CSV table of C-alpha atoms and ligand atoms in Angstrom, one decimal:
chain,number,residue,atom,x,y,z
A,1,UNK,CA,21.9,-12.5,-13.8
A,2,UNK,CA,24.3,-12.7,-10.8
A,3,UNK,CA,26.5,-15.7,-10.2
A,4,UNK,CA,24.3,-16.6,-7.2
A,5,UNK,CA,21.3,-16.9,-9.4
A,6,UNK,CA,23.0,-19.4,-11.4
A,7,UNK,CA,24.6,-21.5,-8.6
A,8,UNK,CA,21.8,-23.0,-6.3
A,9,UNK,CA,24.3,-23.3,-3.5
A,10,UNK,CA,25.4,-19.7,-3.6
A,11,UNK,CA,21.7,-18.7,-4.0
A,12,UNK,CA,20.9,-20.7,-0.8
A,13,UNK,CA,23.9,-19.2,1.1
A,14,UNK,CA,22.5,-15.7,0.2
A,15,UNK,CA,19.2,-16.8,1.5
A,16,UNK,CA,20.8,-18.0,4.7
A,17,UNK,CA,22.5,-14.7,5.1
A,18,UNK,CA,19.2,-12.8,4.8
A,19,UNK,CA,17.5,-15.3,7.2
A,20,UNK,CA,20.2,-14.4,9.8
A,21,UNK,CA,19.7,-10.7,9.4
A,22,UNK,CA,16.0,-11.3,9.9
A,23,UNK,CA,16.5,-13.4,12.9
A,24,UNK,CA,18.5,-10.6,14.5
A,25,UNK,CA,15.7,-8.1,13.7
A,26,UNK,CA,13.2,-10.5,15.1
A,27,UNK,CA,15.1,-11.5,18.3
A,28,UNK,CA,15.3,-15.1,17.4
A,29,UNK,CA,18.5,-17.0,18.6
A,30,UNK,CA,18.0,-20.3,16.7
A,31,UNK,CA,15.6,-21.4,14.0
A,32,UNK,CA,14.4,-25.0,14.0
A,33,UNK,CA,13.2,-26.0,10.5
A,34,UNK,CA,11.5,-29.3,10.0
A,35,UNK,CA,8.6,-30.2,7.5
A,36,UNK,CA,7.3,-27.5,5.2
A,37,UNK,CA,8.8,-25.2,2.7
A,38,UNK,CA,11.5,-23.3,4.7
A,39,UNK,CA,13.8,-26.3,4.9
A,40,UNK,CA,14.0,-27.0,1.2
A,41,UNK,CA,14.1,-23.3,0.4
A,42,UNK,CA,17.2,-22.9,2.6
A,43,UNK,CA,19.1,-26.2,2.0
A,44,UNK,CA,17.5,-27.9,-1.0
A,45,UNK,CA,16.1,-30.9,1.0
A,46,UNK,CA,12.5,-31.8,1.6
A,47,UNK,CA,12.0,-33.7,4.9
A,48,UNK,CA,10.0,-36.9,4.5
A,49,UNK,CA,6.6,-36.3,6.2
A,50,UNK,CA,7.1,-39.2,8.6
A,51,UNK,CA,7.4,-39.7,12.3
A,52,UNK,CA,11.2,-39.6,12.5
A,53,UNK,CA,12.4,-36.0,13.1
A,54,UNK,CA,14.4,-34.0,10.5
A,55,UNK,CA,15.5,-30.7,11.6
A,56,UNK,CA,17.7,-27.9,10.4
A,57,UNK,CA,19.2,-26.2,13.4
A,58,UNK,CA,20.1,-22.6,12.4
A,59,UNK,CA,21.8,-20.6,15.2
A,60,UNK,CA,21.9,-16.8,14.5
A,61,UNK,CA,25.8,-16.8,14.4
A,62,UNK,CA,27.1,-20.3,14.2
A,63,UNK,CA,27.1,-23.0,11.6
A,64,UNK,CA,23.8,-24.6,10.7
A,65,UNK,CA,23.2,-28.4,11.1
A,66,UNK,CA,20.8,-30.7,9.5
A,67,UNK,CA,19.7,-33.4,11.9
A,68,UNK,CA,18.2,-36.3,9.8
A,69,UNK,CA,17.4,-40.0,10.3
A,70,UNK,CA,20.4,-42.1,9.2
A,71,UNK,CA,18.3,-44.1,6.7
A,72,UNK,CA,17.2,-40.8,5.0
A,73,UNK,CA,20.6,-39.2,5.0
A,74,UNK,CA,21.5,-40.6,1.5
A,75,UNK,CA,18.7,-38.5,0.1
A,76,UNK,CA,20.4,-35.3,1.1
A,77,UNK,CA,22.4,-33.5,-1.5
A,78,UNK,CA,24.9,-32.3,1.0
A,79,UNK,CA,27.1,-29.2,0.6
A,80,UNK,CA,29.2,-28.5,3.5
A,81,UNK,CA,29.3,-24.7,2.6
A,82,UNK,CA,25.7,-24.5,3.7
A,83,UNK,CA,25.3,-26.8,6.6
A,84,UNK,CA,26.7,-29.7,8.6
A,85,UNK,CA,24.9,-33.1,8.3
A,86,UNK,CA,24.2,-35.1,11.5
A,87,UNK,CA,22.5,-38.4,10.7
A,88,UNK,CA,21.0,-39.9,13.9
A,89,UNK,CA,20.8,-43.6,14.4
A,90,UNK,CA,17.6,-45.5,15.4
A,91,UNK,CA,19.0,-45.9,19.0
A,92,UNK,CA,20.0,-42.3,19.4
A,93,UNK,CA,17.5,-39.6,20.9
A,94,UNK,CA,17.2,-36.9,18.2
A,95,UNK,CA,15.5,-34.5,20.6
A,96,UNK,CA,18.6,-34.6,22.9
A,97,UNK,CA,20.8,-34.0,19.8
A,98,UNK,CA,18.8,-30.9,18.9
A,99,UNK,CA,18.7,-29.7,22.5
A,100,UNK,CA,22.5,-29.9,22.4
A,101,UNK,CA,22.8,-27.8,19.2
A,102,UNK,CA,20.4,-25.2,20.7
A,103,UNK,CA,22.6,-24.9,23.6
A,104,UNK,CA,21.9,-22.0,26.0
A,105,UNK,CA,19.6,-20.1,23.4
A,106,UNK,CA,16.1,-19.5,24.7
A,107,UNK,CA,14.5,-17.5,21.8
A,108,UNK,CA,13.6,-20.1,19.3
A,109,UNK,CA,11.7,-20.1,16.0
A,110,UNK,CA,10.1,-23.3,14.8
A,111,UNK,CA,8.8,-24.0,11.4
A,112,UNK,CA,5.0,-23.8,11.2
A,113,UNK,CA,4.4,-27.2,9.9
A,114,UNK,CA,6.6,-29.1,12.5
A,115,UNK,CA,4.7,-32.1,13.9
A,116,UNK,CA,3.1,-31.0,17.3
A,117,UNK,CA,4.6,-34.1,18.8
A,118,UNK,CA,8.1,-32.9,18.0
A,119,UNK,CA,7.4,-29.4,19.3
A,120,UNK,CA,5.9,-30.8,22.5
A,121,UNK,CA,9.0,-32.9,23.0
A,122,UNK,CA,11.2,-29.9,22.4
A,123,UNK,CA,9.2,-27.8,24.8
A,124,UNK,CA,9.5,-30.4,27.6
A,125,UNK,CA,13.3,-30.6,26.9
A,126,UNK,CA,13.8,-26.9,26.8
A,127,UNK,CA,11.7,-25.5,29.7
A,128,UNK,CA,13.3,-22.0,29.6
A,129,UNK,CA,12.7,-21.7,25.8
A,130,UNK,CA,10.0,-19.6,24.1
A,131,UNK,CA,8.9,-20.7,20.6
A,132,UNK,CA,7.8,-18.4,17.9
A,133,UNK,CA,6.6,-19.4,14.4
A,134,UNK,CA,9.6,-19.4,12.0
A,135,UNK,CA,7.3,-18.0,9.4
A,136,UNK,CA,7.8,-14.5,11.2
A,137,UNK,CA,11.3,-14.7,10.0
A,138,UNK,CA,11.1,-16.7,6.7
A,139,UNK,CA,7.9,-16.0,5.0
A,140,UNK,CA,8.4,-12.5,3.9
A,141,UNK,CA,11.7,-13.5,2.6
A,142,UNK,CA,10.5,-16.6,0.9
A,143,UNK,CA,7.7,-14.6,-0.7
A,144,UNK,CA,10.3,-12.8,-2.9
A,145,UNK,CA,11.4,-15.1,-5.6
A,146,UNK,CA,14.9,-15.1,-7.1
A,147,UNK,CA,15.4,-15.6,-10.8
A,148,UNK,CA,15.9,-19.5,-10.5
A,149,UNK,CA,12.6,-19.6,-8.6
A,150,UNK,CA,10.8,-17.4,-11.2
A,151,UNK,CA,12.1,-19.8,-13.8
A,152,UNK,CA,10.7,-22.9,-12.0
A,153,UNK,CA,7.3,-21.1,-11.6
A,154,UNK,CA,7.2,-20.2,-15.2
A,155,UNK,CA,8.0,-23.7,-16.3
A,156,UNK,CA,5.3,-25.1,-13.9
A,157,UNK,CA,2.8,-22.6,-15.3
A,158,UNK,CA,3.6,-23.4,-18.9
A,159,UNK,CA,3.2,-27.1,-18.2
A,160,UNK,CA,-0.2,-26.4,-16.6
A,161,UNK,CA,-1.1,-24.2,-19.6
A,162,UNK,CA,-0.7,-27.1,-21.9
A,163,UNK,CA,-3.3,-28.8,-20.0
A,164,UNK,CA,-5.6,-25.8,-20.2
A,165,UNK,CA,-5.1,-25.6,-23.8
A,166,UNK,CA,-6.1,-29.2,-24.1
A,167,UNK,CA,-9.3,-28.4,-22.1
A,168,UNK,CA,-10.1,-25.3,-24.1
A,169,UNK,CA,-9.4,-27.0,-27.4
A,170,UNK,CA,-12.0,-29.8,-26.5
A,171,UNK,CA,-9.3,-32.6,-26.3
A,172,UNK,CA,-10.7,-33.3,-22.7
A,173,UNK,CA,-14.1,-34.5,-23.3
A,174,UNK,CA,-16.6,-33.3,-20.8
A,175,UNK,CA,-20.3,-34.0,-21.4
A,176,UNK,CA,-21.3,-37.5,-20.5
A,177,UNK,CA,-18.3,-38.1,-18.3
A,178,UNK,CA,-18.2,-37.8,-14.6
A,179,UNK,CA,-16.2,-35.0,-12.7
A,180,UNK,CA,-14.0,-37.7,-11.3
A,181,UNK,CA,-13.1,-39.0,-14.7
A,182,UNK,CA,-12.2,-35.6,-16.1
A,183,UNK,CA,-10.3,-34.9,-12.8
A,184,UNK,CA,-8.3,-38.0,-13.3
A,185,UNK,CA,-7.5,-37.1,-17.0
A,186,UNK,CA,-6.4,-33.6,-16.0
A,187,UNK,CA,-4.1,-35.1,-13.3
A,188,UNK,CA,-2.5,-37.6,-15.8
A,189,UNK,CA,-2.0,-34.7,-18.3
A,190,UNK,CA,-0.3,-32.6,-15.5
A,191,UNK,CA,2.2,-35.4,-15.0
A,192,UNK,CA,2.6,-36.0,-18.8
A,193,UNK,CA,3.4,-32.3,-19.2
A,194,UNK,CA,6.2,-32.6,-16.6
A,195,UNK,CA,4.8,-32.2,-13.1
A,196,UNK,CA,6.2,-34.7,-10.6
A,197,UNK,CA,3.1,-34.6,-8.4
A,198,UNK,CA,-0.6,-33.7,-8.8
A,199,UNK,CA,-1.6,-31.5,-5.8
A,200,UNK,CA,-5.3,-31.2,-6.9
A,201,UNK,CA,-7.6,-31.3,-9.8
A,202,UNK,CA,-10.9,-29.8,-9.0
A,203,UNK,CA,-13.7,-30.3,-11.6
A,204,UNK,CA,-17.0,-28.8,-10.6
A,205,UNK,CA,-20.0,-29.0,-13.0
A,206,UNK,CA,-23.4,-27.6,-13.1
A,207,UNK,CA,-24.5,-26.5,-9.5
A,208,UNK,CA,-21.1,-27.9,-8.3
A,209,UNK,CA,-19.4,-25.1,-10.1
A,210,UNK,CA,-20.6,-22.8,-7.4
A,211,UNK,CA,-18.6,-24.7,-4.8
A,212,UNK,CA,-15.0,-23.2,-5.0
A,213,UNK,CA,-13.2,-26.2,-3.4
A,214,UNK,CA,-15.5,-29.0,-4.8
A,215,UNK,CA,-14.4,-32.5,-4.5
A,216,UNK,CA,-14.9,-34.0,-8.0
A,217,UNK,CA,-17.3,-37.1,-7.8
A,218,UNK,CA,-19.7,-39.3,-9.6
A,219,UNK,CA,-21.8,-36.5,-11.0
A,220,UNK,CA,-22.1,-36.8,-14.8
A,221,UNK,CA,-21.4,-33.6,-16.7
A,222,UNK,CA,-24.4,-32.4,-18.7
A,223,UNK,CA,-24.4,-30.5,-22.1
A,224,UNK,CA,-24.4,-26.7,-21.8
A,225,UNK,CA,-23.2,-26.8,-18.2
A,226,UNK,CA,-20.4,-24.6,-16.8
A,227,UNK,CA,-17.4,-26.6,-15.6
A,228,UNK,CA,-14.8,-25.1,-13.2
A,229,UNK,CA,-11.4,-26.9,-13.6
A,230,UNK,CA,-8.8,-25.7,-11.0
A,231,UNK,CA,-5.7,-27.7,-11.0
A,232,UNK,CA,-2.0,-27.7,-10.2
A,233,UNK,CA,1.0,-29.8,-9.3
A,234,UNK,CA,4.6,-29.6,-8.3
A,235,UNK,CA,7.1,-29.2,-11.0
A,236,UNK,CA,10.9,-29.8,-10.6
A,237,UNK,CA,13.2,-27.7,-12.9
A,238,UNK,CA,16.2,-29.2,-11.1
A,239,UNK,CA,16.2,-32.2,-8.9
A,240,UNK,CA,16.2,-30.5,-5.5
A,241,UNK,CA,13.1,-28.3,-4.9
A,242,UNK,CA,9.8,-28.4,-6.6
A,243,UNK,CA,7.6,-25.4,-7.4
A,244,UNK,CA,3.8,-25.3,-7.8
A,245,UNK,CA,1.4,-24.5,-10.5
A,246,UNK,CA,-2.1,-23.4,-9.9
A,247,UNK,CA,-4.6,-22.4,-12.6
A,248,UNK,CA,-8.3,-22.3,-13.2
A,249,UNK,CA,-10.3,-22.2,-16.4
A,250,UNK,CA,-14.1,-22.3,-16.5
A,251,UNK,CA,-15.6,-23.9,-19.7
A,252,UNK,CA,-19.0,-24.9,-20.9
A,253,UNK,CA,-19.6,-28.5,-21.9
A,254,UNK,CA,-20.8,-28.7,-25.5
A,255,UNK,CA,-24.0,-29.9,-26.9
A,256,UNK,CA,-26.1,-27.0,-25.6
A,257,UNK,CA,-25.9,-23.4,-25.0
A,258,UNK,CA,-25.3,-22.1,-21.4
A,259,UNK,CA,-27.7,-20.2,-19.4
A,260,UNK,CA,-27.7,-16.5,-20.8
A,261,UNK,CA,-27.0,-15.3,-17.2
A,262,UNK,CA,-23.9,-17.4,-17.1
A,263,UNK,CA,-22.5,-15.7,-20.2
A,264,UNK,CA,-23.2,-12.4,-18.4
A,265,UNK,CA,-21.6,-13.4,-15.2
A,266,UNK,CA,-18.5,-14.8,-17.0
A,267,UNK,CA,-18.2,-11.5,-18.9
A,268,UNK,CA,-18.1,-9.7,-15.5
A,269,UNK,CA,-15.6,-12.1,-14.1
A,270,UNK,CA,-13.1,-12.0,-17.0
A,271,UNK,CA,-13.2,-8.2,-16.8
A,272,UNK,CA,-12.6,-8.2,-13.1
A,273,UNK,CA,-9.8,-10.8,-13.3
A,274,UNK,CA,-8.1,-8.6,-16.1
A,275,UNK,CA,-8.4,-5.4,-14.2
A,276,UNK,CA,-7.0,-7.0,-11.0
A,277,UNK,CA,-4.0,-8.3,-13.0
A,278,UNK,CA,-3.4,-4.8,-14.4
A,279,UNK,CA,-3.5,-3.4,-10.9
A,280,UNK,CA,-0.9,-5.9,-9.8
A,281,UNK,CA,2.1,-3.4,-10.1
A,282,UNK,CA,5.0,-3.0,-7.6
A,283,UNK,CA,4.0,-0.8,-4.8
A,284,UNK,CA,0.4,-1.4,-4.9
A,285,UNK,CA,-0.9,-2.7,-1.6
A,286,UNK,CA,-1.8,-6.4,-1.9
A,287,UNK,CA,-5.3,-5.7,-0.6
A,288,UNK,CA,-5.8,-3.1,-3.4
A,289,UNK,CA,-5.5,-5.9,-6.0
A,290,UNK,CA,-8.5,-7.6,-4.2
A,291,UNK,CA,-10.5,-4.3,-4.0
A,292,UNK,CA,-10.1,-3.7,-7.8
A,293,UNK,CA,-11.6,-7.1,-8.7
A,294,UNK,CA,-14.1,-7.0,-5.9
A,295,UNK,CA,-15.5,-3.5,-6.8
A,296,UNK,CA,-16.2,-4.5,-10.4
A,297,UNK,CA,-17.9,-7.7,-9.3
A,298,UNK,CA,-19.9,-5.8,-6.7
A,299,UNK,CA,-21.0,-3.1,-9.2
A,300,UNK,CA,-22.4,-5.8,-11.5
A,301,UNK,CA,-24.5,-7.0,-8.5
A,302,UNK,CA,-22.5,-10.2,-7.7
A,303,UNK,CA,-20.6,-8.9,-4.6
A,304,UNK,CA,-22.1,-11.4,-2.2
A,305,UNK,CA,-21.2,-14.2,-4.7
A,306,UNK,CA,-17.4,-13.5,-4.5
A,307,UNK,CA,-16.8,-15.4,-1.4
A,308,UNK,CA,-13.0,-15.7,-1.1
A,309,UNK,CA,-9.8,-13.5,-1.3
A,310,UNK,CA,-8.7,-12.8,-4.8
A,311,UNK,CA,-5.4,-14.5,-4.5
A,312,UNK,CA,-2.5,-16.1,-2.6
A,313,UNK,CA,1.3,-16.3,-2.9
A,314,UNK,CA,2.8,-19.4,-4.4
A,315,UNK,CA,6.1,-21.0,-4.5
A,316,UNK,CA,7.3,-24.2,-2.9
A,317,UNK,CA,3.9,-24.2,-1.2
A,318,UNK,CA,0.6,-24.0,-3.1
A,319,UNK,CA,-0.5,-21.2,-0.7
A,320,UNK,CA,1.9,-18.9,1.1
A,321,UNK,CA,2.6,-15.2,1.4
A,322,UNK,CA,1.7,-12.7,0.1
A,323,UNK,CA,-2.1,-13.0,0.4
A,324,UNK,CA,-4.2,-10.7,-1.8
A,325,UNK,CA,-6.9,-10.0,0.8
A,326,UNK,CA,-8.4,-7.1,2.5
A,327,UNK,CA,-6.3,-6.2,5.5
A,328,UNK,CA,-3.0,-7.0,3.9
A,329,UNK,CA,-1.5,-3.5,3.2
A,330,UNK,CA,1.9,-4.9,2.3
A,331,UNK,CA,3.1,-3.3,-1.0
A,332,UNK,CA,3.7,-5.6,-3.9
A,333,UNK,CA,7.5,-6.1,-4.3
A,334,UNK,CA,9.4,-7.3,-7.4
A,335,UNK,CA,9.7,-11.0,-7.1
A,336,UNK,CA,6.3,-11.6,-5.3
A,337,UNK,CA,4.6,-14.6,-7.1
A,338,UNK,CA,0.8,-14.9,-6.5
A,339,UNK,CA,-2.6,-15.9,-8.0
A,340,UNK,CA,-5.2,-13.6,-9.2
A,341,UNK,CA,-8.4,-15.7,-9.1
A,342,UNK,CA,-11.8,-13.9,-8.6
A,343,UNK,CA,-14.8,-16.2,-8.7
A,344,UNK,CA,-18.6,-15.6,-8.8
A,345,UNK,CA,-20.7,-18.4,-7.3
A,346,UNK,CA,-24.5,-18.4,-7.5
A,347,UNK,CA,-25.4,-21.3,-4.9
A,348,UNK,CA,-27.5,-23.9,-6.4
A,349,UNK,CA,-27.1,-22.6,-10.0
A,350,UNK,CA,-23.6,-22.2,-11.3
A,351,UNK,CA,-20.3,-20.4,-10.7
A,352,UNK,CA,-17.1,-19.5,-12.5
A,353,UNK,CA,-13.5,-18.7,-11.6
A,354,UNK,CA,-10.5,-17.6,-13.8
A,355,UNK,CA,-6.9,-18.0,-12.1
A,356,UNK,CA,-3.5,-17.1,-13.3
A,357,UNK,CA,-0.2,-17.0,-11.4
A,358,UNK,CA,1.8,-13.7,-11.8
A,359,UNK,CA,5.2,-12.4,-10.8
A,360,UNK,CA,5.5,-8.7,-9.9
A,361,UNK,CA,8.4,-7.1,-11.7
A,362,UNK,CA,9.5,-3.5,-12.3
A,363,UNK,CA,8.0,-3.8,-15.8
A,364,UNK,CA,4.6,-4.8,-14.5
A,365,UNK,CA,3.1,-8.2,-13.8
A,366,UNK,CA,4.7,-11.1,-15.6
A,367,UNK,CA,2.1,-13.9,-16.3
A,368,UNK,CA,3.2,-17.5,-15.6
A,369,UNK,CA,-0.1,-18.6,-17.3
A,370,UNK,CA,-1.1,-17.5,-20.8
A,371,UNK,CA,-4.1,-19.8,-21.7
A,372,UNK,CA,-7.0,-18.0,-23.2
A,373,UNK,CA,-9.7,-16.4,-20.9
A,374,UNK,CA,-12.5,-16.1,-23.4
A,375,UNK,CA,-15.5,-18.5,-22.7
A,376,UNK,CA,-15.2,-21.7,-24.5
A,377,UNK,CA,-18.0,-24.1,-25.3
A,378,UNK,CA,-16.0,-27.3,-25.8
A,379,UNK,CA,-16.7,-31.0,-26.6
B,401,ZN,ZN1,-8.1,-22.7,-3.4
B,402,ZN,ZN1,-6.4,-22.8,-8.1
B,403,ZN,ZN1,-5.1,-20.6,-6.2
């Protein structure tokens, strides 16, 4: 491991250098980073999602400045090797401050999740400027995780796995409880296992298991019903930046046998997921990972029932580059972190999904999730 991998400031300094190279290649003079993942990735600080503007101004060949509300400045773990800190007082105009830092530059990149109100104010104050999404510069760089980021994703995955193990082991009672109750328990367990935040805990039972993004509700889970549990949170390995977990296991609530067709569907799904993981080797186009899983599911007659891409990148954001989807010919690169999560959904009947997070390495895919895939009939 290099010194940079061990020292977060040096690692961020390396990221900043790579961002500046990418800015030159993309003809971007200044990057303006506000809410979203680019800012914490580069300077270890997450902007508060409030109306006061926080913005890291990164000129292609001048020092970066973090413009931050004065009352939030104490939250910033500032290291002057990375950026200058410019707190703005309540009576100052932060837009004028940012415009001053932009200077005569006109080709600007702005982070994808900046509030529209802030972008509109900047556009008005900088009539000669053109704005491009900062993701054009940052997202391909951010997609490739360094060793410290891989360590954080593995710790997040291991914590989520401990919840999966409780689910598969029957510690989380299903039959007779509502989806919302089970969702709440999964969320509490994610936190108990070390996550700082719960991002989602989907619990879809019976016919709701065929709705991939089902909102868990008052439905009482019945004996023998499939239950899709897809959950994740944000895990902080150090105190600066959190990384996401995201995993899915589908189980059967005990007390009755599942529909025989569900067992068959699950067998197909388990095989497709495993084969798609095996295909996730460095150099393989992202879309090929999707195609491998999709062809197996289609060959079993369930092609129309697999209604989403097979996976997404993951890191500081739950969904980010690279996307494992038809049309993305980008080759998998060592350090890419992503989900492989095929699903088969028979509307009005039942569905299933299996999801693990992987990191592409020169030695093949490294699994961040290791909980069992075989179909469990649980309490
Ligand atoms: Zn999703
Ligand atoms: Zn998920
Ligand atoms: Zn996912």
